[in-house]
Amino acid sequence: MPELPEVQTVVDGLNKKIKGKTILSLCYCDAKKLIREPSFGKFEKEIKNRKIEKVERRAKNILIFLSGEKILAIHLKMTGHFILIKNEKSLQYGGQVKIKNGKWIGEDLSEELRDPKNQFIRLVFELSGGLILAYSDLRKFGEIRLVNHSYLSSIDSKLGPEPLPQKFDLNLFRDIIGASKGKIKAVLLDQKRISGIGNIYADEILFEAGVRPQRPANSLSKKEIERIFYAIKNVLKRAIDNRGTSDSDFRDVEGKRGNNQNSLFVYRRTGKECFKCGGKVKRIKISQRGTHYCENCQK
DNA sequence: TGCAGTGTTGCTTC
DNA sequence: CGAAGCAACACTGC
C-alpha cells in the first residue's frame, strides 16, 4: 500500500493527533510475528508508560520517538495501516478493547470501524487522553520494532537519499543514474539508490517524464534524466498534497481516503485511454512488478 | 473453481 | 558484483 506520500500522510496525522500522549498499554495483539524486536514479552513490558515525543518518516519507515530514548519503528509493507479512534465505552470490555479475530465487536460501531479495510486488526495500543491506536494488516508483512536510537544509522546504511529535500539535486541524481545499469524503473524502485518511491509513483514519474520504464538507465539522454528528476519531485509533492493514493485500502489515521488516485495517469489503467494522447495504456512486467505506460507518450 | 495479481522487501541463486 | 526469482500472507477478481 504505502509509498513515501502515504507514509508521510500517516506521519503528519500521527504528529497532529498523538504527539504528547503516553502509551498506557499494548492491549491487543493477534500476530506476535509483527513484532520483530525485542521479544514479545519484553516489547509489551517496555512500551508501557512511554511518552510520544515526535513522529518522523525515513523512506517508508514510520519512526515514533518515545521517552527514555526509544523509537517505535514501523514498516507498513503492503497492507499495514493505523487507525486512531476515541476509546468509546462501546469498544471496551473490562478494560479490554473488544476485538475478535481482528474484527471489532459492538453494535454501535462507527463507520470507519465497519469499513472492511479495518477488519484486520493485529495490534492495539491504549493511549492517554482516551485514545486507541490500532494497527491493521491483512497480509501481515508489516514490521514493528522497539529500538534504541542507534537503529537510525542501521536503516540509513541500507537506504539511498530522500528524493524531496533540496540536497537531492540534479547533480546527485545524475550520479545515481550514471552508476546504474538496469531498467530505469528498477532503478527508481531500488531503495538503496533513492528511498521512498514504490510501484505506483515509479510508473507515474516515468509517464510524466515521457520515458519508457524498460529503458536501460545508461541509455538515457541528459534531457531525459533531467525530466525524470523534475518528475520525481512533482509527482511525489502532488501526491503528498493530495494526502496519498487510496487505490484500494489506503486510509489516513483518521480513516479518511487520500485523493491522489484521481491524479494518476497510467497506474492500473491498463487498456484505458491515455489522458494525454488518447492511445491505450500498456501493461508489462519489470522486476516482477506490474508496469504501466503509454507507448505513444513515452519514448 | 483456480489462478494471476496486489501498493514491499530481503534472501537465495545464477 | 548485479540482476532475477521467489517467499512471506491473505484476499479479490477475472
XYZ file of C-alpha atoms (C1' of nucleotides) in Angstrom:
327
model
C 0.000 0.000 0.000
C 2.127 2.783 1.209
C 4.881 4.648 -0.535
C 6.557 7.871 0.513
C 3.468 10.122 0.166
C 1.181 7.719 2.027
C 3.690 7.213 4.846
C 4.160 10.991 5.068
C 0.383 11.420 5.322
C 0.276 8.914 8.180
C 3.217 10.575 9.953
C 1.592 14.017 9.645
C -1.632 12.603 11.091
C 0.157 10.930 13.985
C 2.051 14.122 14.833
C -1.191 16.034 14.857
C -3.092 13.532 16.952
C -0.797 11.585 19.276
C 2.255 13.758 19.936
C 2.470 14.307 23.693
C 0.283 11.306 24.572
C 1.534 8.403 26.650
C 1.315 4.759 25.619
C -0.512 3.167 28.544
C -0.508 -0.412 27.299
C -0.475 -2.843 24.428
C -3.986 -4.132 24.928
C -4.477 -6.454 21.967
C -2.210 -8.493 19.714
C -3.155 -11.392 17.455
C 0.021 -11.612 15.369
C 3.117 -11.677 17.525
C 5.331 -12.127 14.478
C 4.733 -8.494 13.511
C 6.874 -7.508 16.485
C 10.436 -8.211 15.322
C 12.325 -6.942 18.344
C 12.654 -7.216 21.247
C 10.845 -10.429 22.229
C 7.094 -10.049 22.554
C 7.150 -10.164 26.355
C 9.833 -7.505 26.561
C 8.080 -5.341 23.993
C 4.825 -5.479 25.910
C 6.547 -4.540 29.158
C 8.866 -1.882 27.778
C 6.385 0.030 25.657
C 4.316 0.973 28.707
C 4.258 4.499 30.104
C 6.431 5.986 27.407
C 5.534 9.428 26.148
C 5.297 10.076 22.398
C 7.720 12.907 21.667
C 7.510 13.188 17.891
C 6.898 11.149 14.769
C 9.163 11.150 11.729
C 9.464 9.391 8.381
C 12.575 7.870 6.842
C 11.943 6.327 3.412
C 8.804 4.233 4.031
C 9.527 3.771 7.750
C 7.471 5.443 10.485
C 9.585 6.420 13.485
C 7.731 7.202 16.710
C 10.213 8.763 19.131
C 9.419 7.798 22.722
C 10.649 8.988 26.089
C 13.584 7.043 27.512
C 15.492 7.236 24.220
C 13.445 4.574 22.448
C 11.904 4.507 18.986
C 8.851 2.569 17.897
C 9.798 1.829 14.282
C 7.102 0.615 11.908
C 7.239 -0.515 8.312
C 3.747 -0.939 6.832
C 4.901 -3.099 3.892
C 1.914 -3.953 1.650
C -1.232 -3.649 3.733
C -0.346 -2.210 7.125
C -2.153 0.874 8.373
C -3.037 2.736 11.546
C -6.461 3.763 12.759
C -6.827 6.228 15.578
C -10.122 6.225 17.449
C -11.717 7.562 20.570
C -11.822 4.895 23.236
C -15.588 4.849 23.453
C -17.331 2.787 26.055
C -18.883 0.567 23.430
C -15.446 -0.677 22.478
C -14.380 -1.573 25.972
C -14.946 -4.682 27.889
C -13.378 -4.904 31.341
C -10.523 -2.719 30.216
C -10.005 -4.737 27.037
C -10.850 -3.484 23.595
C -13.482 -5.723 22.069
C -11.962 -7.358 19.036
C -12.268 -10.905 17.826
C -10.197 -12.373 15.016
C -9.088 -8.898 14.069
C -12.656 -7.607 13.782
C -14.241 -5.004 16.005
C -17.202 -6.201 18.009
C -20.031 -3.965 19.051
C -23.409 -2.744 17.994
C -22.811 0.947 17.609
C -19.535 0.845 15.680
C -18.528 3.963 13.826
C -18.410 3.918 10.061
C -14.634 3.566 9.964
C -14.644 0.542 12.249
C -17.191 -1.117 9.967
C -15.002 -0.376 6.949
C -13.936 -3.759 5.532
C -10.368 -2.447 5.316
C -10.269 -2.095 9.084
C -11.247 -5.697 9.851
C -7.696 -7.000 10.161
C -6.666 -5.502 13.476
C -3.419 -7.064 14.709
C -2.287 -4.717 17.423
C -3.948 -2.123 19.654
C -2.272 0.462 21.882
C -4.153 2.286 24.598
C -3.015 5.914 24.804
C -3.613 8.624 27.367
C -6.377 11.092 26.622
C -8.884 8.350 25.823
C -7.320 7.357 22.510
C -6.883 3.954 20.924
C -4.205 3.449 18.275
C -4.919 0.313 16.281
C -2.758 -1.338 13.640
C -4.471 -3.289 10.859
C -2.582 -5.512 8.419
C -4.328 -8.027 6.194
C -1.241 -9.740 4.831
C 0.876 -9.472 7.982
C 4.013 -8.347 6.139
C 4.416 -5.303 8.392
C 7.294 -4.996 10.842
C 7.258 -3.311 14.235
C 10.270 -2.750 16.470
C 11.042 -1.067 19.750
C 14.648 0.017 19.373
C 17.356 2.402 20.546
C 18.365 5.477 18.573
C 21.263 3.527 17.098
C 18.654 1.866 14.855
C 18.518 5.075 12.790
C 22.021 4.643 11.433
C 21.376 0.985 10.741
C 18.407 1.768 8.460
C 20.200 4.737 6.921
C 23.044 2.491 5.850
C 20.583 0.489 3.730
C 18.818 3.453 2.146
C 19.593 5.928 -0.592
C 18.834 9.647 -0.239
C 15.365 11.065 0.294
C 14.153 12.489 -3.029
C 12.364 15.615 -1.787
C 14.911 17.675 0.175
C 16.916 20.272 -1.784
C 20.000 18.222 -1.063
C 18.672 15.759 -3.640
C 19.593 17.852 -6.670
C 20.108 17.262 -10.356
C 23.800 16.547 -9.941
C 23.208 13.907 -7.302
C 20.502 12.324 -9.469
C 22.822 12.305 -12.495
C 25.421 10.497 -10.399
C 22.885 7.888 -9.275
C 21.735 7.265 -12.849
C 25.311 7.225 -14.079
C 26.157 4.441 -11.646
C 23.139 2.309 -12.675
C 22.814 -0.190 -15.482
C 19.385 -1.776 -15.105
C 15.995 -0.642 -16.379
C 15.119 2.858 -15.255
C 12.009 1.681 -13.435
C 14.041 -0.848 -11.429
C 16.469 1.940 -10.544
C 13.654 4.177 -9.272
C 12.294 1.293 -7.181
C 15.665 0.429 -5.654
C 15.610 1.836 -2.114
C 19.402 1.682 -1.919
C 19.637 4.195 -4.757
C 16.710 6.529 -3.937
C 14.416 5.904 -0.994
C 10.636 6.141 -0.861
C 9.493 5.532 -4.445
C 7.257 2.482 -4.968
C 5.380 0.887 -7.831
C 2.630 3.475 -8.324
C 4.882 6.507 -8.311
C 7.623 4.911 -10.397
C 5.071 4.441 -13.208
C 3.651 7.929 -12.765
C 7.083 9.578 -12.666
C 8.124 7.882 -15.917
C 4.867 8.858 -17.589
C 5.315 12.488 -16.613
C 8.906 12.364 -17.836
C 7.883 10.718 -21.133
C 10.363 7.853 -20.684
C 9.551 4.166 -21.119
C 10.080 2.128 -17.952
C 12.096 -0.580 -19.699
C 14.766 1.844 -20.925
C 18.211 0.998 -19.547
C 19.376 3.741 -17.199
C 22.613 4.093 -19.156
C 20.722 4.807 -22.403
C 19.057 7.971 -21.136
C 19.913 11.363 -22.601
C 20.771 14.361 -20.431
C 17.361 15.838 -21.204
C 15.573 12.639 -20.207
C 17.456 12.378 -16.929
C 16.502 15.971 -16.218
C 12.838 15.320 -16.987
C 12.799 12.286 -14.691
C 14.427 14.323 -11.928
C 11.746 17.012 -12.040
C 9.002 14.407 -12.395
C 10.161 12.716 -9.167
C 9.789 15.980 -7.269
C 6.459 16.928 -8.892
C 4.730 13.566 -8.681
C 5.693 12.967 -5.041
C 4.844 16.504 -3.937
C 1.466 16.375 -5.649
C 0.708 13.035 -4.002
C 1.569 14.423 -0.558
C -0.639 17.456 -1.221
C -3.402 15.011 -2.128
C -2.819 13.070 1.099
C -1.818 9.887 -0.697
C -3.333 7.447 -3.176
C -6.279 5.336 -1.999
C -6.444 2.980 -4.937
C -7.927 0.358 -2.672
C -7.161 0.367 1.000
C -5.027 3.306 1.995
C -6.570 5.399 4.763
C -5.036 8.119 6.885
C -5.017 7.755 10.678
C -8.496 9.217 10.894
C -9.849 6.712 8.388
C -10.069 9.189 5.527
C -9.136 8.278 1.978
C -6.461 10.169 0.085
C -7.272 11.912 -3.205
C -4.275 11.164 -5.362
C -5.955 8.270 -7.193
C -7.687 10.996 -9.213
C -4.314 12.281 -10.342
C -2.907 9.009 -11.701
C -2.222 8.861 -15.427
C -1.177 5.261 -16.046
C -1.036 3.174 -12.866
C -3.651 0.392 -13.095
C -5.210 1.956 -16.176
C -4.286 -0.958 -18.485
C -6.193 -0.811 -21.774
C -7.772 2.529 -20.958
C -7.280 5.732 -22.905
C -4.170 7.728 -22.183
C -5.314 11.082 -20.806
C -2.711 12.861 -22.911
C -2.891 11.259 -26.357
C -5.954 9.002 -26.241
C -3.873 5.899 -27.020
C -4.105 2.733 -24.976
C -2.203 2.309 -21.713
C 0.021 -0.781 -21.877
C 0.962 -3.188 -19.132
C 4.212 -5.156 -18.909
C 6.317 -6.657 -16.136
C 9.532 -5.202 -14.820
C 11.252 -6.662 -11.751
C 8.144 -8.818 -11.161
C 6.041 -5.697 -10.809
C 3.077 -4.686 -12.923
C 4.230 -1.736 -15.005
C 2.013 0.699 -16.886
C 2.952 3.137 -19.620
C 1.797 4.818 -22.816
C 3.735 3.753 -25.905
C 2.888 6.996 -27.619
C 3.785 9.470 -24.907
C 6.774 7.589 -23.528
C 9.822 7.002 -25.694
C -13.012 -23.400 -9.422
C -8.471 -21.767 -9.970
C -5.007 -18.935 -10.730
C -2.949 -14.422 -11.563
C -2.474 -10.265 -9.371
C -1.741 -6.812 -5.186
C 0.994 -0.604 -3.089
C 7.302 -4.210 -0.148
C 11.446 -6.081 0.830
C 15.145 -9.308 1.563
C 17.075 -13.688 0.860
C 18.678 -17.152 -2.474
C 20.520 -18.357 -6.904
C 22.952 -17.858 -11.106
C 29.169 -7.953 -8.062
C 24.436 -7.352 -10.178
C 20.135 -8.984 -11.749
C 16.307 -12.056 -11.385
C 13.294 -15.190 -8.858
C 10.749 -16.205 -5.066
C 8.790 -16.268 -0.442
C 6.464 -14.075 3.429
C 0.474 -13.776 3.611
C -4.484 -13.331 2.605
C -7.783 -11.730 -0.185
C -10.088 -10.081 -4.834
C -11.394 -10.502 -9.463
C -11.280 -12.436 -13.942
